[in-house]
Every structure is written in structure tokens, then in C-alpha cells.
Amino acid sequence: MVKVPDRNPQGQTMARINDNYLKLKAGYLFPEIARRVNAFAAEHPDAPIIRLGIGDVTEPLPEACRTAMINAVNDMGDRGSFKGYGPEQGYAWLREAIAQHDFQARGCDIDASEIFISDGSKCDCGNILDIFGNDNTIAVTDPVYPVYVDTNVMAGHTGDANDRGEYGGLVYLPISAENDFTAQIPSEKVDLIYLCFPNNPTGSVATREHLQAWVDYARSHGSIIFFDAAYEAFITDPAIPHSIFEIEGARDCAIEFRSFSKNAGFTGTRCALTVVPKTLKGQTADGTGVDLWSLWNRRQSTKFNGVSYIVQRGAEAVYSPEGQAQTKALVSFYLENAQIIREKLTEAGLAVYGGINAPYVWVQTPNGLSSWDFFDKLLHTCNVVGTPGSGFGAAGEGYFRISAFNSRANVEEATRRIVETFKA
């Protein structure tokens, strides 16, 4: 049967939508969690719900950042220091501070001009697809941060999803306890590779040797690595690289995304960065090499107006002596939360992973419970909210993510309830 197009009240066919959005699963993971929690709260208005699901921070912005922002607001009140449109790439003084402290201090050959300031690494992980073609083969780990997959679906880079939620056209690299949450490098050629370390959601990290193997693969196959280092500040093991650019050859095959959200509490303030080396190249349809820095610079100059002067001054303060001490204290606070979660859930008899060099604890669901069944059990029995592993991909089924981003009192109370429920 031929489908007759829907028409508006005037009898005219309507503007076409992007049909790729219809391929997306019913709801993005975190809105679905919110829907279930809201429904439970409506039925149980007195339930003392503790949310350890979404990775949002709870502690105040560092004092150094707040002071810098206040001073920047005052700058905006004086004609002599007022700032209008800023550079789309970010102010030079912030990019230079980032280059020096985050990259050059770790031996990375990254120049300030290769750093682009943005309003979120989540945004950039999706926006980066603007400069790549539709016929690339794309590899993601499974489980994976959903944004990587969903933005490729929206851009038309995939087919439909199967019964396991896997999209045609993507190469999935399963990670689990059986392979120590380390993705096997594919035997076939892939063009774009998403890597996230410390990993969201599993909390695992990558050794220097593992990252070198990925860089070697990418260089030999002409691939590009999208390296999400949003949680690098939580690395405590000095042997673990913080940046892909600590790896020899990465300038020729990698783009890195970073954020001020988790180390300095900027989730509500919005500031991040993307590093695109000027030596990095892709190719046109006829095989001509093109540098990606110029394409990304053009994209940002056209579609992005830059992060506010006030916020960038706050981010700059992260690199002051006071800011370094205060952000280190914030990171230590959340890592102590993660340690409490690991210890208490282990005491409850649960198998736990991560939470050492990352703010996430990855829990194996007990007694064969599905990820969503475990979510419902925690919500209804303990009034604790986490994140079902299956929401991060098919290989996440049977696991569950618990976030260390919360107050100490809430973490201690939530884990007490879990121990009380499962240890019994």
C-alpha cells in the first residue's frame, strides 16, 4: 500500500523533517531515568530519594573561579573594560593557560592556537561530525556514552537499530569484566574511533601501551581517534596518560575533548575545549588531503559565537595557584565518595569495578537481574537512583553505573541503605 502524505489544514504537504531522528530509541537514557523517578516520586511523595545517577556535580564552584567571575562581571560594567563578541576560538589568555598547564607540562606538543574553547565537550563530540563525511566507518565501545551513538544516528551515519539496540553501520567493540574493560582493536579498517578514558560509564582507564596500540592502528589505517578526556583530572595513577597527545604519533590521528565540568564544577556554567592539531588531515572525495584544523575553525566561526568572557575568566582561574588547590580538593572529595561506594557495595556482596581513577563505579547486577530491574529495585527498595548499564549499549546489560557526584552525607546514606538491603 502506498502511504498518502499527511497534509496540513490547508491541504498542503508539510515541511520535511530529518527522518534520522525517528531511528532513535524511544528516549535518551537520562530523560527516561527522570521519567521513572518522577513517576515513583509522584506515587511516593515522602520517599527520601537520593540520586546517584546522572553525572552532575553538587559542590560549589571553587572560590578562585567565583572571584574571577565577579571581577569579570565588574569589567562588563565599565566602558573601558567591557567585552562584546569574543573570538569564536576562545580568548588567547585562556587557551595559553590550558596549553601550558594541561598539555605542555605533560610533554604534549600542543600549541594554544590548536585549542578551541566551547560550551561543552558533549556538544563538541556531536558537532565534530559536521566536518566529516557520511560514508565513514565508525567504531564505538559497548557500553558507550550515548551521545557518541545518537549524534551519528541524527547525522544519518547509521541504519536502523536491531532488537539489541545496535545500529547498522556502526562497529561495536564490547567491553566487560571478561576482557578487563579493554576494547579489542578491530581487525578491519574503521575511519572514526570514539575512545573515552577514564571511561564513562565503566570507570576503567587505558594504559600507555593500549593507547599506543590505538594510535599505531589509526596512523596505519588513516583513521581519526575522537578522544574524550572529560574525566582526566580523576586519574591518580602516575603511569596512566591524561591525554592522547602523550602518545607518540597522536598529533597525526587524534582530536581530544576536555571539560571544566567535573574538575571545577562547571556543569551549570559551561566551559570546555577541543584540541585539533594543525598536522591532522582528512581527505576529500577525490583523495586530496585537507587539514582538519581549518575545517573546524571554519565550522566554529560560522556556527558558534564563543563562550562568554565571564565564564572564560572563571575557567582561567582554575590555573591560578589557588584554583589548582581548590579544584584538586574537589576532585579528591568525589574520589573519596567513589571509594566509599566501592567499599560499601563490596561489603554488600556486589561485584564492583572502576571508581579508582574515575568518579563512576560500575556494578555487576546480582542474581541475574537485568539492568533496568536492578534500577527499579534500588529505586523502590532503597530510594536510590543509579543508571542502568543497558542504557549505554547492549554489552552494558547486567551492569549498573553509580556516580560519586553527590554530597558526602547522601553517599553515606545511600550506601548504608544498599548494604542493608543486599547484605541481608
CSV table of N, CA, C and O in Angstrom, one decimal, residues 233-307:
chain,number,residue,atom,x,y,z
A,233,ALA,N,41.1,14.5,35.1
A,233,ALA,CA,41.5,15.0,36.4
A,233,ALA,C,41.4,14.0,37.5
A,233,ALA,O,42.1,14.2,38.6
A,234,PHE,N,40.7,12.9,37.3
A,234,PHE,CA,40.4,11.9,38.3
A,234,PHE,C,41.5,10.8,38.3
A,234,PHE,O,41.5,9.9,39.1
A,235,ILE,N,42.4,10.9,37.4
A,235,ILE,CA,43.5,9.9,37.3
A,235,ILE,C,44.4,10.1,38.4
A,235,ILE,O,45.0,11.2,38.6
A,236,THR,N,44.6,9.0,39.3
A,236,THR,CA,45.6,9.1,40.4
A,236,THR,C,46.8,8.3,40.1
A,236,THR,O,47.8,8.5,40.8
A,237,ASP,N,46.8,7.4,39.2
A,237,ASP,CA,47.9,6.5,38.9
A,237,ASP,C,48.9,7.3,38.0
A,237,ASP,O,48.5,7.6,36.9
A,238,PRO,N,50.1,7.5,38.4
A,238,PRO,CA,51.0,8.3,37.6
A,238,PRO,C,51.4,7.7,36.3
A,238,PRO,O,51.9,8.3,35.4
A,239,ALA,N,51.2,6.4,36.2
A,239,ALA,CA,51.5,5.7,34.9
A,239,ALA,C,50.5,5.8,33.9
A,239,ALA,O,50.7,5.5,32.7
A,240,ILE,N,49.3,6.3,34.2
A,240,ILE,CA,48.2,6.4,33.3
A,240,ILE,C,48.2,7.8,32.5
A,240,ILE,O,48.3,8.8,33.2
A,241,PRO,N,48.2,7.8,31.2
A,241,PRO,CA,48.2,9.1,30.5
A,241,PRO,C,46.9,9.8,30.7
A,241,PRO,O,45.9,9.3,30.9
A,242,HIS,N,47.1,11.2,30.8
A,242,HIS,CA,45.9,12.0,30.9
A,242,HIS,C,45.4,12.5,29.5
A,242,HIS,O,44.2,12.9,29.4
A,243,SER,N,46.3,12.5,28.5
A,243,SER,CA,45.9,13.0,27.2
A,243,SER,C,46.4,12.0,26.2
A,243,SER,O,47.5,11.4,26.3
A,244,ILE,N,45.7,11.9,25.1
A,244,ILE,CA,46.1,11.1,23.9
A,244,ILE,C,47.4,11.6,23.3
A,244,ILE,O,48.2,10.9,22.7
A,245,PHE,N,47.6,12.9,23.5
A,245,PHE,CA,48.8,13.6,23.0
A,245,PHE,C,50.1,13.3,23.7
A,245,PHE,O,51.1,13.7,23.3
A,246,GLU,N,49.9,12.5,24.8
A,246,GLU,CA,51.1,12.0,25.5
A,246,GLU,C,51.7,10.8,24.7
A,246,GLU,O,52.8,10.3,25.0
A,247,ILE,N,50.9,10.3,23.8
A,247,ILE,CA,51.3,9.1,23.0
A,247,ILE,C,52.0,9.5,21.7
A,247,ILE,O,51.4,10.4,20.9
A,248,GLU,N,53.1,8.9,21.4
A,248,GLU,CA,53.8,9.3,20.2
A,248,GLU,C,53.0,9.0,18.9
A,248,GLU,O,52.4,8.0,18.8
A,249,GLY,N,52.9,10.0,18.1
A,249,GLY,CA,52.2,9.9,16.8
A,249,GLY,C,50.7,10.4,16.9
A,249,GLY,O,50.0,10.5,15.8
A,250,ALA,N,50.2,10.7,18.1
A,250,ALA,CA,48.8,11.1,18.2
A,250,ALA,C,48.4,12.4,17.5
A,250,ALA,O,47.3,12.6,17.1
A,251,ARG,N,49.4,13.3,17.3
A,251,ARG,CA,49.1,14.5,16.6
A,251,ARG,C,48.6,14.2,15.1
A,251,ARG,O,47.9,15.1,14.5
A,252,ASP,N,49.0,13.1,14.6
A,252,ASP,CA,48.6,12.8,13.2
A,252,ASP,C,47.3,12.0,13.1
A,252,ASP,O,46.9,11.7,12.0
A,253,CYS,N,46.7,11.7,14.3
A,253,CYS,CA,45.5,10.9,14.2
A,253,CYS,C,44.4,11.1,15.2
A,253,CYS,O,43.5,10.3,15.3
A,254,ALA,N,44.5,12.2,16.0
A,254,ALA,CA,43.6,12.3,17.2
A,254,ALA,C,43.1,13.7,17.4
A,254,ALA,O,43.8,14.7,17.1
A,255,ILE,N,41.8,13.8,17.8
A,255,ILE,CA,41.2,15.0,18.3
A,255,ILE,C,40.8,14.8,19.8
A,255,ILE,O,40.3,13.7,20.1
A,256,GLU,N,41.1,15.7,20.7
A,256,GLU,CA,40.8,15.5,22.1
A,256,GLU,C,39.8,16.5,22.6
A,256,GLU,O,39.8,17.7,22.2
A,257,PHE,N,38.8,16.0,23.4
A,257,PHE,CA,37.8,16.8,24.0
A,257,PHE,C,38.0,16.8,25.5
A,257,PHE,O,38.3,15.8,26.2
A,258,ARG,N,37.9,18.0,26.1
A,258,ARG,CA,38.0,18.1,27.6
A,258,ARG,C,37.0,19.1,28.1
A,258,ARG,O,36.3,19.8,27.3
A,259,SER,N,36.8,19.0,29.4
A,259,SER,CA,35.7,19.8,30.0
A,259,SER,C,36.2,20.4,31.4
A,259,SER,O,37.0,19.8,32.1
A,260,PHE,N,35.6,21.5,31.8
A,260,PHE,CA,35.8,22.1,33.1
A,260,PHE,C,34.6,21.6,34.0
A,260,PHE,O,34.6,22.0,35.2
A,261,SER,N,33.7,20.8,33.5
A,261,SER,CA,32.5,20.4,34.2
A,261,SER,C,32.8,19.7,35.5
A,261,SER,O,32.2,19.9,36.6
A,262,LYS,N,33.6,18.6,35.4
A,262,LYS,CA,33.8,17.7,36.5
A,262,LYS,C,34.9,18.1,37.5
A,262,LYS,O,34.9,17.9,38.7
A,263,ASN,N,36.0,18.6,36.9
A,263,ASN,CA,37.1,19.0,37.8
A,263,ASN,C,36.9,20.3,38.5
A,263,ASN,O,37.3,20.5,39.7
A,264,ALA,N,36.1,21.3,37.9
A,264,ALA,CA,35.9,22.6,38.5
A,264,ALA,C,34.4,22.9,38.8
A,264,ALA,O,34.1,24.0,39.1
A,265,GLY,N,33.6,21.9,38.5
A,265,GLY,CA,32.2,22.1,38.8
A,265,GLY,C,31.4,23.0,37.8
A,265,GLY,O,30.4,23.6,38.2
A,266,PHE,N,31.8,23.0,36.6
A,266,PHE,CA,31.2,24.0,35.6
A,266,PHE,C,30.0,23.4,34.9
A,266,PHE,O,29.7,23.9,33.8
A,267,THR,N,29.4,22.4,35.4
A,267,THR,CA,28.2,21.8,34.7
A,267,THR,C,27.1,22.8,34.4
A,267,THR,O,26.5,22.7,33.4
A,268,GLY,N,26.9,23.7,35.3
A,268,GLY,CA,25.9,24.8,35.1
A,268,GLY,C,26.5,26.1,34.6
A,268,GLY,O,25.7,27.0,34.3
A,269,THR,N,27.8,26.1,34.4
A,269,THR,CA,28.5,27.3,34.0
A,269,THR,C,28.9,27.2,32.5
A,269,THR,O,28.9,28.2,31.8
A,270,ARG,N,29.3,26.0,32.1
A,270,ARG,CA,29.5,25.6,30.7
A,270,ARG,C,30.8,26.2,30.2
A,270,ARG,O,30.9,27.3,29.7
A,271,CYS,N,31.9,25.4,30.2
A,271,CYS,CA,33.1,25.7,29.5
A,271,CYS,C,33.9,24.4,29.3
A,271,CYS,O,33.9,23.5,30.2
A,272,ALA,N,34.4,24.3,28.1
A,272,ALA,CA,35.1,23.0,27.7
A,272,ALA,C,36.1,23.4,26.6
A,272,ALA,O,36.3,24.6,26.3
A,273,LEU,N,36.8,22.4,26.0
A,273,LEU,CA,37.7,22.7,25.0
A,273,LEU,C,37.9,21.5,24.1
A,273,LEU,O,37.7,20.3,24.5
A,274,THR,N,38.3,21.8,22.8
A,274,THR,CA,38.6,20.7,21.9
A,274,THR,C,40.0,21.0,21.3
A,274,THR,O,40.2,22.2,21.0
A,275,VAL,N,40.8,20.0,21.2
A,275,VAL,CA,42.1,20.2,20.6
A,275,VAL,C,42.2,19.5,19.2
A,275,VAL,O,42.0,18.3,19.1
A,276,VAL,N,42.5,20.3,18.2
A,276,VAL,CA,42.6,19.8,16.9
A,276,VAL,C,44.0,20.2,16.4
A,276,VAL,O,44.3,21.4,16.1
A,277,PRO,N,45.0,19.3,16.3
A,277,PRO,CA,46.3,19.6,15.9
A,277,PRO,C,46.3,20.1,14.4
A,277,PRO,O,45.6,19.6,13.6
A,278,LYS,N,47.2,21.0,14.2
A,278,LYS,CA,47.3,21.6,12.8
A,278,LYS,C,47.9,20.6,11.8
A,278,LYS,O,47.8,20.8,10.6
A,279,THR,N,48.5,19.5,12.3
A,279,THR,CA,49.1,18.5,11.5
A,279,THR,C,48.1,17.4,11.1
A,279,THR,O,48.4,16.6,10.2
A,280,LEU,N,46.9,17.5,11.6
A,280,LEU,CA,45.9,16.4,11.4
A,280,LEU,C,45.2,16.6,10.1
A,280,LEU,O,44.7,17.7,9.8
A,281,LYS,N,45.1,15.5,9.3
A,281,LYS,CA,44.4,15.7,8.0
A,281,LYS,C,43.4,14.6,7.7
A,281,LYS,O,43.4,13.5,8.3
A,282,GLY,N,42.4,15.0,6.9
A,282,GLY,CA,41.4,14.1,6.3
A,282,GLY,C,41.5,14.2,4.8
A,282,GLY,O,42.5,14.8,4.3
A,283,GLN,N,40.6,13.6,4.1
A,283,GLN,CA,40.7,13.7,2.7
A,283,GLN,C,39.3,13.9,2.0
A,283,GLN,O,38.3,13.6,2.6
A,284,THR,N,39.4,14.6,0.9
A,284,THR,CA,38.1,14.9,0.1
A,284,THR,C,37.7,13.6,-0.7
A,284,THR,O,38.4,12.6,-0.7
A,285,ALA,N,36.6,13.7,-1.3
A,285,ALA,CA,36.1,12.6,-2.1
A,285,ALA,C,37.1,12.1,-3.2
A,285,ALA,O,37.1,11.0,-3.5
A,286,ASP,N,37.9,13.1,-3.7
A,286,ASP,CA,38.8,12.7,-4.8
A,286,ASP,C,40.2,12.3,-4.2
A,286,ASP,O,41.1,12.1,-4.9
A,287,GLY,N,40.3,12.2,-2.9
A,287,GLY,CA,41.5,11.8,-2.2
A,287,GLY,C,42.5,12.9,-1.9
A,287,GLY,O,43.6,12.6,-1.4
A,288,THR,N,42.1,14.1,-2.1
A,288,THR,CA,43.0,15.2,-1.7
A,288,THR,C,43.0,15.4,-0.2
A,288,THR,O,42.0,15.4,0.5
A,289,GLY,N,44.2,15.6,0.4
A,289,GLY,CA,44.4,15.8,1.8
A,289,GLY,C,44.0,17.2,2.2
A,289,GLY,O,44.3,18.2,1.5
A,290,VAL,N,43.3,17.3,3.3
A,290,VAL,CA,42.8,18.6,3.8
A,290,VAL,C,43.1,18.7,5.3
A,290,VAL,O,42.8,17.7,6.0
A,291,ASP,N,43.6,19.8,5.8
A,291,ASP,CA,43.8,19.8,7.3
A,291,ASP,C,42.5,20.1,8.0
A,291,ASP,O,41.7,20.9,7.6
A,292,LEU,N,42.3,19.3,9.1
A,292,LEU,CA,41.0,19.4,9.8
A,292,LEU,C,40.9,20.6,10.7
A,292,LEU,O,39.8,21.1,11.0
A,293,TRP,N,42.1,21.2,11.1
A,293,TRP,CA,42.1,22.4,11.9
A,293,TRP,C,41.3,23.5,11.2
A,293,TRP,O,40.5,24.2,11.8
A,294,SER,N,41.6,23.7,9.9
A,294,SER,CA,40.9,24.7,9.1
A,294,SER,C,39.4,24.5,9.0
A,294,SER,O,38.6,25.5,9.1
A,295,LEU,N,39.0,23.2,8.9
A,295,LEU,CA,37.6,22.9,8.7
A,295,LEU,C,36.9,23.2,10.1
A,295,LEU,O,35.8,23.8,10.1
A,296,TRP,N,37.5,22.8,11.2
A,296,TRP,CA,36.9,23.0,12.5
A,296,TRP,C,36.9,24.5,12.8
A,296,TRP,O,35.9,25.0,13.4
A,297,ASN,N,37.9,25.2,12.5
A,297,ASN,CA,37.9,26.7,12.7
A,297,ASN,C,36.8,27.3,11.9
A,297,ASN,O,36.1,28.2,12.4
A,298,ARG,N,36.6,26.9,10.7
A,298,ARG,CA,35.5,27.5,9.8
A,298,ARG,C,34.2,27.1,10.4
A,298,ARG,O,33.3,28.0,10.5
A,299,ARG,N,34.0,25.9,10.9
A,299,ARG,CA,32.7,25.5,11.5
A,299,ARG,C,32.4,26.3,12.7
A,299,ARG,O,31.3,26.9,12.9
A,300,GLN,N,33.4,26.5,13.6
A,300,GLN,CA,33.2,27.2,14.8
A,300,GLN,C,32.9,28.7,14.5
A,300,GLN,O,32.1,29.3,15.2
A,301,SER,N,33.7,29.3,13.6
A,301,SER,CA,33.5,30.7,13.2
A,301,SER,C,32.1,31.0,12.6
A,301,SER,O,31.6,32.1,12.8
A,302,THR,N,31.5,29.9,12.0
A,302,THR,CA,30.2,30.1,11.4
A,302,THR,C,29.1,29.8,12.3
A,302,THR,O,28.1,30.5,12.3
A,303,LYS,N,29.2,28.7,13.1
A,303,LYS,CA,28.1,28.2,13.9
A,303,LYS,C,28.1,28.5,15.4
A,303,LYS,O,27.2,28.2,16.1
A,304,PHE,N,29.2,29.1,15.8
A,304,PHE,CA,29.4,29.3,17.3
A,304,PHE,C,29.9,30.7,17.6
A,304,PHE,O,30.8,31.2,16.9
A,305,ASN,N,29.3,31.3,18.6
A,305,ASN,CA,29.7,32.7,18.9
A,305,ASN,C,30.7,32.8,20.1
A,305,ASN,O,31.0,33.9,20.6
A,306,GLY,N,31.1,31.7,20.6
A,306,GLY,CA,32.1,31.7,21.7
A,306,GLY,C,31.4,31.6,23.1
A,306,GLY,O,30.3,31.9,23.2
A,307,VAL,N,32.3,31.3,24.0
A,307,VAL,CA,31.9,31.2,25.4
A,307,VAL,C,32.0,32.6,26.0
A,307,VAL,O,32.9,33.4,25.7
